[in-house]
XYZ file of N, CA and C in Angstrom:
405
model
N 15.043 -65.575 30.961
C 16.040 -65.186 29.896
C 15.016 -64.692 28.592
N 14.017 -65.674 28.512
C 13.172 -65.529 27.293
C 12.567 -64.041 27.724
N 12.262 -63.744 28.947
C 11.070 -62.932 29.374
C 12.132 -61.707 29.159
N 13.555 -61.257 29.620
C 14.142 -60.302 29.345
C 14.505 -59.885 27.935
N 14.313 -60.943 26.995
C 14.551 -60.783 25.453
C 13.290 -60.164 24.883
N 12.237 -60.623 25.381
C 10.913 -59.739 24.871
C 10.796 -58.696 25.171
N 10.961 -58.433 26.553
C 10.976 -57.106 27.320
C 11.845 -56.129 26.619
N 13.119 -56.516 26.221
C 14.069 -55.613 25.548
C 13.423 -55.298 24.074
N 13.046 -56.320 23.548
C 12.430 -55.896 22.191
C 10.841 -55.232 22.188
N 10.350 -55.555 23.288
C 9.027 -54.454 23.306
C 9.717 -53.216 23.622
N 10.633 -52.856 24.356
C 10.992 -51.470 24.761
C 11.653 -50.951 23.690
N 12.770 -51.543 22.941
C 13.434 -50.761 21.693
C 12.298 -50.750 20.426
N 11.352 -51.515 20.408
C 9.952 -51.278 19.456
C 9.485 -49.980 19.925
N 8.930 -49.882 20.903
C 8.446 -48.441 21.492
C 9.129 -47.426 21.342
N 10.354 -47.441 21.562
C 11.548 -46.419 21.337
C 11.446 -46.193 19.971
N 11.689 -46.957 19.095
C 11.560 -46.691 17.493
C 10.513 -46.033 16.741
N 9.329 -46.423 17.457
C 8.009 -45.747 16.978
C 7.811 -44.474 17.602
N 8.472 -44.166 18.893
C 8.471 -42.966 19.276
C 9.321 -41.681 18.675
N 10.505 -42.447 18.165
C 11.489 -41.487 17.490
C 11.023 -41.322 15.911
N 10.340 -42.068 15.413
C 10.025 -42.324 14.083
C 8.749 -41.028 14.007
N 7.658 -40.830 15.163
C 6.755 -40.111 15.202
C 7.497 -38.566 15.377
N 8.610 -38.864 16.318
C 9.111 -37.014 16.418
C 9.848 -36.520 15.394
N 10.547 -37.625 14.468
C 11.097 -37.239 13.479
C 10.107 -36.789 12.152
N 8.657 -37.377 11.976
C 7.809 -37.039 11.174
C 7.172 -35.592 11.643
N 7.086 -35.416 13.093
C 6.552 -34.183 13.555
C 7.438 -32.966 13.088
N 8.667 -33.230 13.370
C 9.642 -32.294 12.871
C 9.558 -31.795 11.497
N 9.696 -32.767 10.716
C 9.509 -32.542 9.162
C 8.075 -31.862 9.024
N 7.288 -31.914 9.751
C 5.979 -31.285 9.131
C 6.000 -29.691 9.831
N 6.744 -29.758 10.886
C 6.730 -28.185 11.364
C 7.997 -27.492 10.589
N 8.989 -27.987 10.016
C 9.838 -27.511 9.044
C 9.158 -26.991 7.688
N 8.271 -27.934 7.319
C 7.481 -27.473 6.033
C 6.293 -26.622 6.333
N 5.955 -26.200 7.429
C 5.101 -25.087 7.689
C 5.892 -23.988 7.673
N 6.967 -24.041 8.595
C 7.921 -22.610 8.759
C 8.036 -22.234 7.563
N 8.798 -23.186 6.605
C 9.107 -22.477 5.312
C 8.021 -22.069 4.522
N 6.629 -22.384 4.497
C 5.807 -21.987 3.806
C 5.375 -20.858 4.413
N 5.544 -20.605 5.643
C 5.211 -19.352 6.173
C 5.853 -18.211 6.026
N 7.250 -18.440 6.047
C 8.382 -17.806 5.804
C 8.052 -17.100 4.456
N 7.756 -18.060 3.112
C 7.525 -17.837 1.764
C 6.428 -16.693 1.663
N 5.274 -16.981 2.342
C 4.013 -16.190 2.557
C 4.539 -14.743 2.879
N 5.157 -14.699 4.229
C 5.256 -13.477 4.763
C 6.204 -12.592 3.931
N 7.224 -13.196 3.153
C 8.126 -12.464 2.483
C 7.359 -12.095 0.763
N 6.513 -12.720 0.684
C 5.710 -12.603 -0.618
C 4.682 -11.232 -0.192
N 3.965 -11.281 1.036
C 3.363 -10.083 1.307
C 4.139 -8.824 1.683
N 5.127 -8.821 2.127
C 6.068 -7.836 2.528
C 6.549 -7.282 0.838
N 6.812 -8.038 0.030
C 7.265 -7.740 -1.313
C 6.041 -6.966 -1.988
N 4.802 -7.530 -1.971
C 3.621 -6.810 -2.272
C 3.652 -5.355 -2.016
N 3.658 -5.294 -0.682
C 3.322 -3.955 0.209
C 4.609 -2.952 -0.179
N 5.639 -3.659 -0.560
C 6.720 -2.618 -0.786
C 6.523 -2.113 -2.142
N 5.981 -2.956 -3.155
C 5.828 -2.819 -4.350
C 4.553 -1.615 -4.401
N 3.781 -1.730 -3.687
C 2.604 -1.075 -3.507
C 2.926 0.559 -3.088
N 3.686 0.436 -1.947
C 4.472 2.027 -1.877
C 5.311 2.449 -2.735
N 5.819 1.636 -3.472
C 6.480 2.481 -4.618
C 5.501 3.100 -5.865
N 4.143 2.381 -5.852
C 3.117 3.117 -6.636
C 2.786 4.349 -6.094
N 2.646 4.495 -4.802
C 2.061 5.811 -4.419
C 3.161 6.699 -4.028
N 4.417 6.312 -3.852
C 5.608 7.217 -3.949
C 6.606 6.896 -4.907
N 6.205 7.473 -5.915
C 7.096 6.979 -7.104
C 8.479 8.068 -7.167
N 9.462 7.807 -7.528
C 10.729 8.283 -7.730
C 10.661 9.861 -8.392
N 9.519 9.525 -9.535
C 9.344 10.705 -10.476
C 8.546 11.982 -9.511
N 7.837 11.768 -8.487
C 7.132 12.680 -7.849
C 5.887 12.017 -7.353
N 5.066 12.846 -6.686
C 3.972 12.380 -6.033
C 2.739 12.206 -6.875
N 1.966 10.997 -6.472
C 0.698 10.898 -7.417
C -0.473 10.854 -6.259
N -1.619 11.245 -6.817
C -2.843 11.264 -6.043
C -3.124 10.045 -5.626
N -3.102 9.670 -4.206
C -3.244 8.470 -3.589
C -4.790 8.333 -3.923
N -5.792 9.187 -3.882
C -7.070 8.522 -3.772
C -7.519 7.992 -5.475
N -6.699 8.498 -6.450
C -6.963 8.061 -7.896
C -6.429 6.425 -7.632
N -5.290 6.175 -6.819
C -4.807 4.869 -6.916
C -5.480 3.936 -6.195
N -6.063 4.459 -5.036
C -6.264 3.658 -3.799
C -7.923 3.561 -3.745
N -8.525 4.546 -3.663
C -10.081 4.398 -3.081
C -11.039 3.359 -3.971
N -11.309 2.579 -3.292
C -12.110 1.224 -3.780
C -11.428 0.453 -4.668
N -10.325 0.519 -4.605
C -9.142 -0.604 -5.354
C -9.302 -1.863 -4.574
N -9.519 -2.718 -5.098
C -9.052 -4.233 -4.895
C -8.413 -4.872 -5.966
N -7.097 -4.809 -6.169
C -6.663 -4.987 -7.217
C -5.665 -6.448 -7.034
N -6.043 -7.206 -7.855
C -5.378 -8.489 -7.716
C -4.706 -8.920 -9.200
N -4.485 -8.020 -10.022
C -3.679 -8.174 -11.326
C -2.872 -6.798 -11.347
N -1.924 -6.850 -10.446
C -0.975 -5.826 -10.519
C 0.114 -5.712 -11.451
N -0.072 -4.776 -12.372
C 1.211 -4.732 -13.503
C 2.664 -4.163 -12.592
N 3.617 -4.245 -13.136
C 4.849 -3.880 -12.707
C 6.243 -4.206 -12.769
N 6.271 -5.546 -12.969
C 7.597 -6.119 -12.396
C 7.737 -6.646 -13.766
N 8.884 -5.933 -14.861
C 9.062 -6.121 -16.342
C 7.838 -6.503 -17.033
N 6.846 -5.989 -16.832
C 5.740 -5.974 -17.673
C 5.166 -6.960 -17.303
N 5.438 -7.983 -16.530
C 4.767 -9.359 -16.243
C 3.875 -8.950 -15.127
N 2.753 -10.012 -14.890
C 1.840 -9.052 -13.746
C 2.398 -9.555 -12.496
N 2.294 -8.948 -11.381
C 2.713 -9.507 -9.949
C 2.080 -10.661 -9.750
N 0.602 -10.596 -9.881
C -0.244 -11.674 -9.600
C 0.401 -12.873 -9.990
N 0.723 -13.191 -11.403
C 1.213 -14.585 -11.957
C 2.480 -14.689 -11.170
N 3.329 -13.960 -10.977
C 4.546 -14.117 -10.369
C 4.381 -14.809 -8.837
N 3.401 -13.962 -8.410
C 3.372 -14.615 -6.988
C 2.704 -15.911 -6.805
N 1.895 -16.021 -7.865
C 0.951 -17.407 -8.005
C 2.170 -18.775 -8.333
N 3.153 -18.304 -8.904
C 4.303 -19.175 -9.152
C 4.995 -19.394 -7.832
N 4.957 -18.630 -6.711
C 5.601 -18.955 -5.470
C 4.420 -19.510 -4.637
N 3.263 -18.910 -4.675
C 2.270 -19.483 -3.716
C 1.132 -19.471 -4.380
N 0.118 -20.082 -4.006
C -1.389 -20.297 -4.579
C -1.984 -19.291 -4.788
N -2.304 -18.499 -3.875
C -3.286 -17.318 -3.922
C -2.772 -16.086 -3.403
N -2.650 -15.060 -3.825
C -1.977 -13.648 -3.411
C -3.020 -12.476 -3.739
N -3.585 -11.682 -2.698
C -4.378 -10.845 -2.949
C -3.933 -9.215 -2.362
N -4.318 -8.239 -3.020
C -4.191 -6.947 -2.217
C -5.235 -6.010 -2.586
N -5.307 -5.303 -1.417
C -6.446 -4.246 -1.374
C -5.830 -3.015 -0.903
N -7.046 -2.040 -1.238
C -6.526 -0.734 -0.537
C -7.771 0.310 -0.125
N -7.888 0.720 0.726
C -9.159 1.530 1.224
C -8.517 2.819 2.231
N -9.626 3.720 2.081
C -9.280 5.026 2.790
C -9.919 4.411 4.442
N -8.828 4.621 5.455
C -9.426 4.512 6.659
C -9.836 5.397 7.536
N -9.505 6.502 6.991
C -10.495 7.754 7.696
C -9.172 9.184 7.605
N -9.350 9.941 8.315
C -8.721 11.066 8.307
C -8.160 11.327 9.675
N -7.009 12.284 9.730
C -6.360 12.568 11.109
C -5.439 13.855 10.657
N -6.156 14.802 11.294
C -5.306 16.265 11.147
C -5.740 16.431 9.639
N -6.618 16.386 9.321
C -7.022 16.644 8.026
C -6.070 16.208 6.880
N -5.541 15.087 7.094
C -4.666 14.173 6.293
C -5.762 12.927 6.132
N -5.620 12.223 4.915
C -6.416 11.095 4.726
C -5.347 10.074 4.994
N -5.814 8.707 5.760
C -5.114 7.779 5.789
C -5.749 6.440 5.106
N -4.895 5.633 4.472
C -5.070 4.778 3.537
C -4.247 3.382 4.053
N -5.018 2.352 3.698
C -4.525 1.009 4.254
C -4.381 0.049 3.369
N -3.007 -0.322 2.939
C -3.100 -1.406 2.065
C -2.570 -2.881 2.467
N -3.418 -3.701 2.013
C -3.388 -5.127 2.839
C -2.970 -5.903 1.665
N -1.837 -6.664 2.090
C -1.653 -7.808 1.170
C -1.748 -9.428 1.772
N -2.264 -10.097 1.138
C -2.808 -11.410 1.716
C -1.918 -12.570 0.847
N -1.558 -13.757 1.247
C -0.384 -14.482 0.662
C -0.980 -15.962 1.082
N -1.177 -16.916 0.343
C -1.778 -18.157 0.904
C -0.786 -19.253 0.179
N -0.164 -19.847 0.920
C 0.879 -20.656 0.548
C 0.650 -22.114 0.892
N 0.823 -23.146 -0.117
C 0.636 -24.656 0.656
C -0.587 -25.047 0.157
N -0.907 -26.427 0.443
C -2.056 -27.000 0.311
C -2.509 -27.903 1.645
N -3.523 -28.195 1.656
C -4.291 -29.000 2.817
C -3.711 -28.693 4.052
N -2.753 -29.798 4.896
C -2.377 -29.570 6.273
C -1.502 -28.445 6.242
N -0.735 -28.403 5.119
C 0.626 -27.496 5.160
C 0.148 -26.268 4.650
N -1.408 -25.653 4.498
C -1.568 -24.531 4.148
C -1.479 -23.444 4.890
N -0.794 -22.132 4.620
C -0.604 -21.005 5.601
C -0.957 -19.932 5.255
N -1.520 -18.747 6.094
C -1.853 -17.687 5.004
C -1.445 -16.585 6.069
N -0.607 -15.742 5.292
C -0.056 -14.301 5.989
C -0.642 -13.073 5.338
N -0.957 -12.099 6.323
C -1.551 -10.875 5.879
C -0.638 -9.769 6.498
N -0.490 -8.665 5.432
C 0.427 -7.666 6.323
C -0.329 -6.301 5.735
N -0.233 -5.471 6.633
C -1.005 -4.238 6.171
C 0.041 -3.216 6.543
N -0.260 -2.175 5.441
C 0.529 -0.946 5.423
C -0.139 0.242 5.792
N -0.129 1.161 6.606
C -0.714 2.466 6.323
C 0.038 3.671 5.849
N -0.660 4.131 5.097
C -0.098 5.532 4.256
C -0.664 6.673 4.551
N 0.007 7.681 4.811
C -0.620 9.077 5.122
C -0.488 10.040 3.920
N -1.450 10.237 3.442
C -1.489 11.333 2.357
C -0.800 12.904 2.795
């Protein structure tokens, strides 16, 4: 009888340890998924904002003036506040860059890249999104 009781306690103890590890792993995965989604939405927002700078409602703007050699990490635009500061409130680091990728059929192709890094340590995730723009 004593052997059965000890065996039962050992089995239930092992089961509890395994369930605890599964719960921790699930929580870890959920946190990373949340941070990944946050970084992805931030890069999407940054690229959409960049597109509004290249194609404003008021008319066309020369892309070469806006883009060539521009690595802009302090983008002004949302209610007078810097986009970089707003982005850093959500994630740790956000950067945008723009460069001429080449020409096709005598039209310039530009690449705007937004990168966001959210979280710290084991929970740090980075997402990068590119938008190709034809002039």
